[in-house]
Short mmCIF file of C-alpha atoms in Angstrom, two decimals:
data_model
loop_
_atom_site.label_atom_id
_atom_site.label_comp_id
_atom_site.label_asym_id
_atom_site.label_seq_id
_atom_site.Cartn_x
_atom_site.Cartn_y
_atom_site.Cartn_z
CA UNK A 26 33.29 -31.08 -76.53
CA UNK A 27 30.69 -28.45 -76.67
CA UNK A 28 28.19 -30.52 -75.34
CA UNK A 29 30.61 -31.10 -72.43
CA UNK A 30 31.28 -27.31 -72.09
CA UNK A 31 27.55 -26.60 -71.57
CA UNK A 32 27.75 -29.40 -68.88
CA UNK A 33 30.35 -27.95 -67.39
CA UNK A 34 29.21 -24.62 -66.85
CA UNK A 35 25.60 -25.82 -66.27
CA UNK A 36 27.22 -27.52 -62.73
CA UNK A 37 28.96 -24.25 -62.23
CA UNK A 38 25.67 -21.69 -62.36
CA UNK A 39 23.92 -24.71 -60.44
CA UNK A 40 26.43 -24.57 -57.54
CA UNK A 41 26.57 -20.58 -57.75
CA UNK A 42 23.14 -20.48 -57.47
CA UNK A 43 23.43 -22.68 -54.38
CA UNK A 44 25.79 -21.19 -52.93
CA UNK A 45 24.09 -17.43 -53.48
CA UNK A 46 20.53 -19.25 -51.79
CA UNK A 47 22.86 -20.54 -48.67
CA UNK A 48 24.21 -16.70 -48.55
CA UNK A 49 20.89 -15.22 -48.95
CA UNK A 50 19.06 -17.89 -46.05
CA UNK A 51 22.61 -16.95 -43.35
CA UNK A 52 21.87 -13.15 -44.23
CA UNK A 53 18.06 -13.56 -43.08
CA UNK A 54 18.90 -15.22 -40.72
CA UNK A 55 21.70 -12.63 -39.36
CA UNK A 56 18.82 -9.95 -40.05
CA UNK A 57 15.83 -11.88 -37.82
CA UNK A 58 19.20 -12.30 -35.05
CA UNK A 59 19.70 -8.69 -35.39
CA UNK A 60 16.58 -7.64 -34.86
CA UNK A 61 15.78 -9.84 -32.04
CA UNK A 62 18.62 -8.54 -30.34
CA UNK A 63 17.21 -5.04 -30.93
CA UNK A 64 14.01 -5.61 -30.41
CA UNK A 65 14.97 -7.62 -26.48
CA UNK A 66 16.34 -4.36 -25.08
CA UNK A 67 13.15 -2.39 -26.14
CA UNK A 68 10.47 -4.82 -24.66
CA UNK A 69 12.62 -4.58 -21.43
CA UNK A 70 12.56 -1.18 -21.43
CA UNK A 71 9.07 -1.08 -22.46
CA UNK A 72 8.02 -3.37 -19.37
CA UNK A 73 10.56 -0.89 -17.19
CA UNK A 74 8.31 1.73 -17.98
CA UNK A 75 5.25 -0.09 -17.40
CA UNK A 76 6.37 -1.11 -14.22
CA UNK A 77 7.24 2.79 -13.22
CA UNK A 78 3.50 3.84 -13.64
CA UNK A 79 2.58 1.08 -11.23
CA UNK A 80 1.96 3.08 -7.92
CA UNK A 81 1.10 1.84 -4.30
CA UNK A 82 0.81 3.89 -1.08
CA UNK A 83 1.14 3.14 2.27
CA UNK A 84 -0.76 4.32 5.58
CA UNK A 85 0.91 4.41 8.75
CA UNK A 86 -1.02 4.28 12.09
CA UNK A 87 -1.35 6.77 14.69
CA UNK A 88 -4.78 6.66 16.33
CA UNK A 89 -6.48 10.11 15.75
CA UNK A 90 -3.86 11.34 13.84
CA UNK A 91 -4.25 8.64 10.76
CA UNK A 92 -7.29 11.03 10.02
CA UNK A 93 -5.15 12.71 8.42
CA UNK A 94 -4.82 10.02 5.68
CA UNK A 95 -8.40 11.00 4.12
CA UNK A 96 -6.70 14.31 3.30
CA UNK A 97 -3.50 12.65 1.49
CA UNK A 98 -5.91 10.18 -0.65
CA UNK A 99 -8.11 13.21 -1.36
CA UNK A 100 -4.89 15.13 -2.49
CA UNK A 101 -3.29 11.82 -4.42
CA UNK A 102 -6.55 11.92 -6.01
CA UNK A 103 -6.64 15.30 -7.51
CA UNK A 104 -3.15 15.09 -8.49
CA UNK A 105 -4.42 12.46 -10.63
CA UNK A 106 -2.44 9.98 -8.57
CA UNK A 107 -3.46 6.33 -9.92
CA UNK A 108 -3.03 3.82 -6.18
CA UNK A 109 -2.73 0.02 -8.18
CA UNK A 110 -1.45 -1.42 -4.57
CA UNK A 111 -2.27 0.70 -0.79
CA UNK A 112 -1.62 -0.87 2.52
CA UNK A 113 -2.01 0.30 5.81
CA UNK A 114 -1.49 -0.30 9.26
CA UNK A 115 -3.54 0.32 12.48
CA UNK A 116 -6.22 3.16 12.08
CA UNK A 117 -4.22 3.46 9.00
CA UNK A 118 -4.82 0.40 7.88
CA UNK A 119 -8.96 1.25 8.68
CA UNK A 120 -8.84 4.02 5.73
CA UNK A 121 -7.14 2.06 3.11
CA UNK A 122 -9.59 -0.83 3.37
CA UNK A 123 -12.59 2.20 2.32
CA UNK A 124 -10.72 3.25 -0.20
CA UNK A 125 -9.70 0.10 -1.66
CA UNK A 126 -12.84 -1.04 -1.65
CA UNK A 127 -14.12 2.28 -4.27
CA UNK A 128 -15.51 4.74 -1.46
CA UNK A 129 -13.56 8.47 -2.02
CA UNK A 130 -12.42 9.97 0.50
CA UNK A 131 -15.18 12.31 0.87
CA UNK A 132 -17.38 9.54 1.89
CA UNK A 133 -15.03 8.05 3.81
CA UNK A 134 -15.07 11.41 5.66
CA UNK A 135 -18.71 11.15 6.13
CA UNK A 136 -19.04 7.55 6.62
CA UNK A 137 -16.66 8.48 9.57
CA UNK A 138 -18.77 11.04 10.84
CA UNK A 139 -21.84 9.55 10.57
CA UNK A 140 -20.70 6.56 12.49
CA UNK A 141 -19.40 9.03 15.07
CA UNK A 142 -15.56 8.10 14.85
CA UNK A 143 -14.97 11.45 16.31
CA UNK A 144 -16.12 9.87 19.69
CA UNK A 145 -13.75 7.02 19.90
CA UNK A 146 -15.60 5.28 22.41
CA UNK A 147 -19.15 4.68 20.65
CA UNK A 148 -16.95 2.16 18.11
CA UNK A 149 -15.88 0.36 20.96
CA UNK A 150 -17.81 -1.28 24.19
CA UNK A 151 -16.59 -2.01 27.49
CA UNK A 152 -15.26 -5.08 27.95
CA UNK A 153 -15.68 -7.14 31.12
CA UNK A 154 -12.69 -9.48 30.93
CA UNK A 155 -10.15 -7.18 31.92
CA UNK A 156 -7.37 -9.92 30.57
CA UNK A 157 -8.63 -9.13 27.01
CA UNK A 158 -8.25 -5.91 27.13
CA UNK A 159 -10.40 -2.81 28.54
CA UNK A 160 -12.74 -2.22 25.44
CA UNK A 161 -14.81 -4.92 23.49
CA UNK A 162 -14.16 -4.40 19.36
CA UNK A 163 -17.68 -6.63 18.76
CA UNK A 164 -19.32 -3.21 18.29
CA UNK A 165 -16.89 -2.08 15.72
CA UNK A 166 -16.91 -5.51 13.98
CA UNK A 167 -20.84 -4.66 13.37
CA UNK A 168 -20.17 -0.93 12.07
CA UNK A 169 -17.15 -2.25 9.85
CA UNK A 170 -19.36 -5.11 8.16
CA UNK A 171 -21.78 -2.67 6.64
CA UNK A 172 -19.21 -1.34 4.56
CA UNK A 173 -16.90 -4.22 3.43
CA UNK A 174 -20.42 -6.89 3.33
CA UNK A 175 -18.25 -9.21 1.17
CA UNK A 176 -15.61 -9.93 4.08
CA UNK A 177 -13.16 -10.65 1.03
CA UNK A 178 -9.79 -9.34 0.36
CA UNK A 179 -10.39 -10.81 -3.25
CA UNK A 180 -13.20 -8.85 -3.80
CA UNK A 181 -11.79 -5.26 -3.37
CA UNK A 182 -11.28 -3.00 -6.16
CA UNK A 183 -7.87 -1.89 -5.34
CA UNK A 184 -5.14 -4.26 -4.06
CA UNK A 185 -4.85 -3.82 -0.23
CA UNK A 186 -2.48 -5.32 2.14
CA UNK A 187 -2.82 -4.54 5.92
CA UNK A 188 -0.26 -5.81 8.86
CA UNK A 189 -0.97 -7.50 11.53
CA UNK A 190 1.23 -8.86 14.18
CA UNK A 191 0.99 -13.49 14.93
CA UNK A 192 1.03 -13.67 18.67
CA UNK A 193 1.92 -17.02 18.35
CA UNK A 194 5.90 -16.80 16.32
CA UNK A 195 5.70 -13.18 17.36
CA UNK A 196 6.31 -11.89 13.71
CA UNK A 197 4.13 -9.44 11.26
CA UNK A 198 2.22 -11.17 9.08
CA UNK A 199 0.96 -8.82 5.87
CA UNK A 200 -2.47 -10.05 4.31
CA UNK A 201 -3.69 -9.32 1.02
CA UNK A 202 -5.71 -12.37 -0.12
CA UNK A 203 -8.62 -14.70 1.46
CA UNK A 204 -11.71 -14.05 3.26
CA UNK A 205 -11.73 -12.81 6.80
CA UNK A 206 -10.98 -8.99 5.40
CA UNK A 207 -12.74 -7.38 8.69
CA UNK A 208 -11.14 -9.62 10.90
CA UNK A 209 -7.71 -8.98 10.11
CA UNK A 210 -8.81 -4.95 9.99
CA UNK A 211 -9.51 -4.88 12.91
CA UNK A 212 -6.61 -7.21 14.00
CA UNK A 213 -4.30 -4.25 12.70
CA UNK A 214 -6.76 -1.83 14.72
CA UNK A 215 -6.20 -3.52 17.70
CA UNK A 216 -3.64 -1.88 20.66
CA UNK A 217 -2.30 -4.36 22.69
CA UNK A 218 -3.58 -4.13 25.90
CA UNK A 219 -6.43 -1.49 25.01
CA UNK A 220 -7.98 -3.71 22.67
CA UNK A 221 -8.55 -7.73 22.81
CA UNK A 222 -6.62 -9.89 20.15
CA UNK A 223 -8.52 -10.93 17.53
CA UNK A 224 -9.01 -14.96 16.52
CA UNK A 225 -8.41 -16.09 13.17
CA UNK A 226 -8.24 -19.38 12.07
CA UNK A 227 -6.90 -20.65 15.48
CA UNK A 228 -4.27 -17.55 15.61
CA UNK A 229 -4.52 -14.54 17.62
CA UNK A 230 -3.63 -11.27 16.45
CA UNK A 231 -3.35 -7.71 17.38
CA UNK A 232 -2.09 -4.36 15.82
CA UNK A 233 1.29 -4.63 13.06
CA UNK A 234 2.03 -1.43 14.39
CA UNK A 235 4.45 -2.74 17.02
CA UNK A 236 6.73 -4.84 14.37
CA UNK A 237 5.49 -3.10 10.94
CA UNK A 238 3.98 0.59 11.40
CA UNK A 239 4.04 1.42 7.40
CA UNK A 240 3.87 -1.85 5.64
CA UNK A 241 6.42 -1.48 2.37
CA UNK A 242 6.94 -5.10 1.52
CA UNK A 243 3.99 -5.49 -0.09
CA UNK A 244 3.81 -3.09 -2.11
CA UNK A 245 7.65 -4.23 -3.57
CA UNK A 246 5.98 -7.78 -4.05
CA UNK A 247 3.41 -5.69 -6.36
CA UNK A 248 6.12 -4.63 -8.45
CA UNK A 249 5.24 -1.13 -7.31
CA UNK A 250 8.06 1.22 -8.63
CA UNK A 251 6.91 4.20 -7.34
CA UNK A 252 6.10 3.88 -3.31
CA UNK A 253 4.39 6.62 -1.31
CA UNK A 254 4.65 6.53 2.92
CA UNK A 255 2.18 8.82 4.36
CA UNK A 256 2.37 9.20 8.09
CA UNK A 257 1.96 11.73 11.18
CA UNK A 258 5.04 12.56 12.91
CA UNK A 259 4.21 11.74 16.27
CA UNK A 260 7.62 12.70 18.33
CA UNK A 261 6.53 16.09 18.52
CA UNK A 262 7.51 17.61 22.10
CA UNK A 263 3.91 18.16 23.87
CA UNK A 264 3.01 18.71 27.33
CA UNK A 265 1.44 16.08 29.36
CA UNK A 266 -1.56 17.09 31.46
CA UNK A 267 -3.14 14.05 32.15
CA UNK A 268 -2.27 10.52 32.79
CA UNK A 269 -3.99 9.24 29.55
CA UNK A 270 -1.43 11.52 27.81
CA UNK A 271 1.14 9.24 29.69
CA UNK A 272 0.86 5.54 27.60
CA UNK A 273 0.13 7.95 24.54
CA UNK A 274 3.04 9.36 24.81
CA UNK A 275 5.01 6.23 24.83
CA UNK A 276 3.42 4.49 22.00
CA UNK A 277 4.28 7.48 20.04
CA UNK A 278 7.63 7.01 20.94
CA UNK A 279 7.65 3.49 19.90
CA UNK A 280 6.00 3.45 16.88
CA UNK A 281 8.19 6.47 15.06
CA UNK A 282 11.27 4.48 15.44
CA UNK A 283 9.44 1.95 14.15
CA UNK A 284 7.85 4.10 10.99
CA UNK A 285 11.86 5.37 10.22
CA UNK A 286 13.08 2.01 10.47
CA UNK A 287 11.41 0.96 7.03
CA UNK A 288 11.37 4.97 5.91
CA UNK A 289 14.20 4.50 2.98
CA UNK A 290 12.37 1.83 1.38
CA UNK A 291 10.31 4.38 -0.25
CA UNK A 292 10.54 6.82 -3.29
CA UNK A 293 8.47 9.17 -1.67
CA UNK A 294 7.57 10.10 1.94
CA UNK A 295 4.71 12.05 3.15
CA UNK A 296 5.61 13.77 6.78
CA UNK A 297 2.37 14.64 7.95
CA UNK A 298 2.76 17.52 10.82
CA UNK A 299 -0.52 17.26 12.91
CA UNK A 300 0.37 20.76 14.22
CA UNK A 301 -1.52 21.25 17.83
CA UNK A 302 -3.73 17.69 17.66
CA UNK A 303 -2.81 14.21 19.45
CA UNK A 304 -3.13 10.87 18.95
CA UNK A 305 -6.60 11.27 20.84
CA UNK A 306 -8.07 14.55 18.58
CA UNK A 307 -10.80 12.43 16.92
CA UNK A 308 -13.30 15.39 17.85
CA UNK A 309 -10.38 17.06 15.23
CA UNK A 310 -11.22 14.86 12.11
CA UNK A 311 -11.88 18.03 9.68
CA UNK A 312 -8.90 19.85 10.91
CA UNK A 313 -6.54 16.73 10.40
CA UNK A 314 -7.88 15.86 6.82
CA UNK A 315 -7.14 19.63 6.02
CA UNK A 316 -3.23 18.74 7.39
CA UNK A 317 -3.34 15.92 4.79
CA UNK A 318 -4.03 17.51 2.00
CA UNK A 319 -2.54 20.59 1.98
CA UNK A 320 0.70 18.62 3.35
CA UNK A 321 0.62 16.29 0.71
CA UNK A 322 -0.02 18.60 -2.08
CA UNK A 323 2.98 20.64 -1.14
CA UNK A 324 4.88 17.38 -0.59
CA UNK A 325 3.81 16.40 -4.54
CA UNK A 326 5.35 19.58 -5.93
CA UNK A 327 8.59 19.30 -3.96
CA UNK A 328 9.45 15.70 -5.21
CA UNK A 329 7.62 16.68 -9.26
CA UNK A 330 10.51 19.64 -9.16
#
């Protein structure tokens, strides 16, 4: 019988202690649950906040008055503004590609002066085939190539995106990736019926401005959280003198609605006022960057407030 006994509660401390290693493996198991589900909401939230520091910037056109955009970089810079994604469009599009590509704007300034961009016309050569438009852009191709020698988008330093308008479907195309980088530069650069179409791959192209004057979308498919638009307002009333003013004057038109039209897809917007200078104030370039930057930098304390 005593034998028996010891048996008996042998089995019974064998199953307790079973029973206790079956509670202790479902409690880690609840525990390693637990904290999984904790842990889940904090990587998200860790990745959120990731994602908010990830910045891009966009550069509207607006011939002459794109200058301008030297003095917002200059100003984003000294902020300590860090650009993971810019795009631009038109002349916009023109001082993006610099910067993307690691010059600051202070040499873009002077690689702008010293290639006389203050005088439109010594970019540009007349071009005999009326049909293509009334300047040549071979001479501009040559002056662009010394400063982007790698023709890559790939090979930037900065992520850049520029828009450019298929003549074929009629629809904005927005490159960021392949070769053909000062092509499709100066595809965005070019004015329809100023400035020929430019070739690519068996597609002609011309400036984004008409369908996409500050490209956002990109800069969304970089996950950018925070979005700066920088542009010149270019409805300001103005007197027209001359018949050059004329087109000018209807472009401007054009393109604004164009610029509002994608306006409240960013988190912050730049409103560049050029004050007295045109579309057509190259000659103007110091006196526009100084709009940038003192525009922008009061535009950065409004929106830190």
């Amino acid at each position: 019988m005593h034998i028996e006994s010891i048996s008996r509660n042998q089995s019974i401390h064998a199953i307790r202690d079973t029973l206790n290693m079956r509670i202790v493996r479902h409690l880690c198991l609840m525990q390693v649950a637990f904290w999984f589900v904790l842990l889940g909401p904090v990587n998200g939230v860790a990745q959120e906040v990731e994602q908010v520091q990830k910045t891009g910037v966009s550069l509207s056109g607006g011939g002459a008055l794109s200058l301008a955009h030297i003095g917002v970089l200059e100003a984003l810079d000294s902020a300590g503004v860090k650009i993971d994604c810019i795009t631009g469009c038109s002349f916009g599009s023109l001082v993006a590609v610099l910067y993307a590509n690691g010059y600051t704007p202070d040499e873009i300034y002077k690689i702008f002066r010293k290639e006389k961009v203050h005088r439109i016309v010594s970019l540009y050569r007349p071009n005999c085939k009326i049909t293509s438009g009334v300047v040549s852009n071979k001479h501009l191709k040559r002056k662009l190539a010394k400063y982007l020698p790698h023709n890559s988008f790939d090979s930037l330093k900065i992520k850049f995106y520029c828009s450019v308008t298929d003549m074929d479907s009629n629809c904005v195309r927005h490159v960021g990736s392949g070769g053909n980088l000062v092509e499709y530069v100066i595809a965005s650069l070019s004015l329809p019926g100023l400035f020929p179409p430019v070739k690519i791959d068996g597609v002609y192209y011309f400036d984004g401005g008409s369908l996409d004057m500050m490209p956002w979308k990109p800069l969304i498919d970089e996950n950018c959280t925070r979005r700066i638009g920088a542009y010149p307002i270019l409805d300001k009333p103005q007197k027209v003198t001359k018949t050059r003013f004329l087109w000018t004057r209807v472009y401007n038109n054009i393109f604004y609605q164009i610029i509002l039209r994608g306006s409240d897809q960013f988190n912050e917007l730049i409103a560049i006022d050029p004050e007295k200078y045109g579309t057509l104030s190259f000659k103007h370039m110091a006196e526009l960057r100084r709009c940038g930057y003192n525009q922008t930098r009061a535009a950065l304390e409004n929106y830190s407030q």
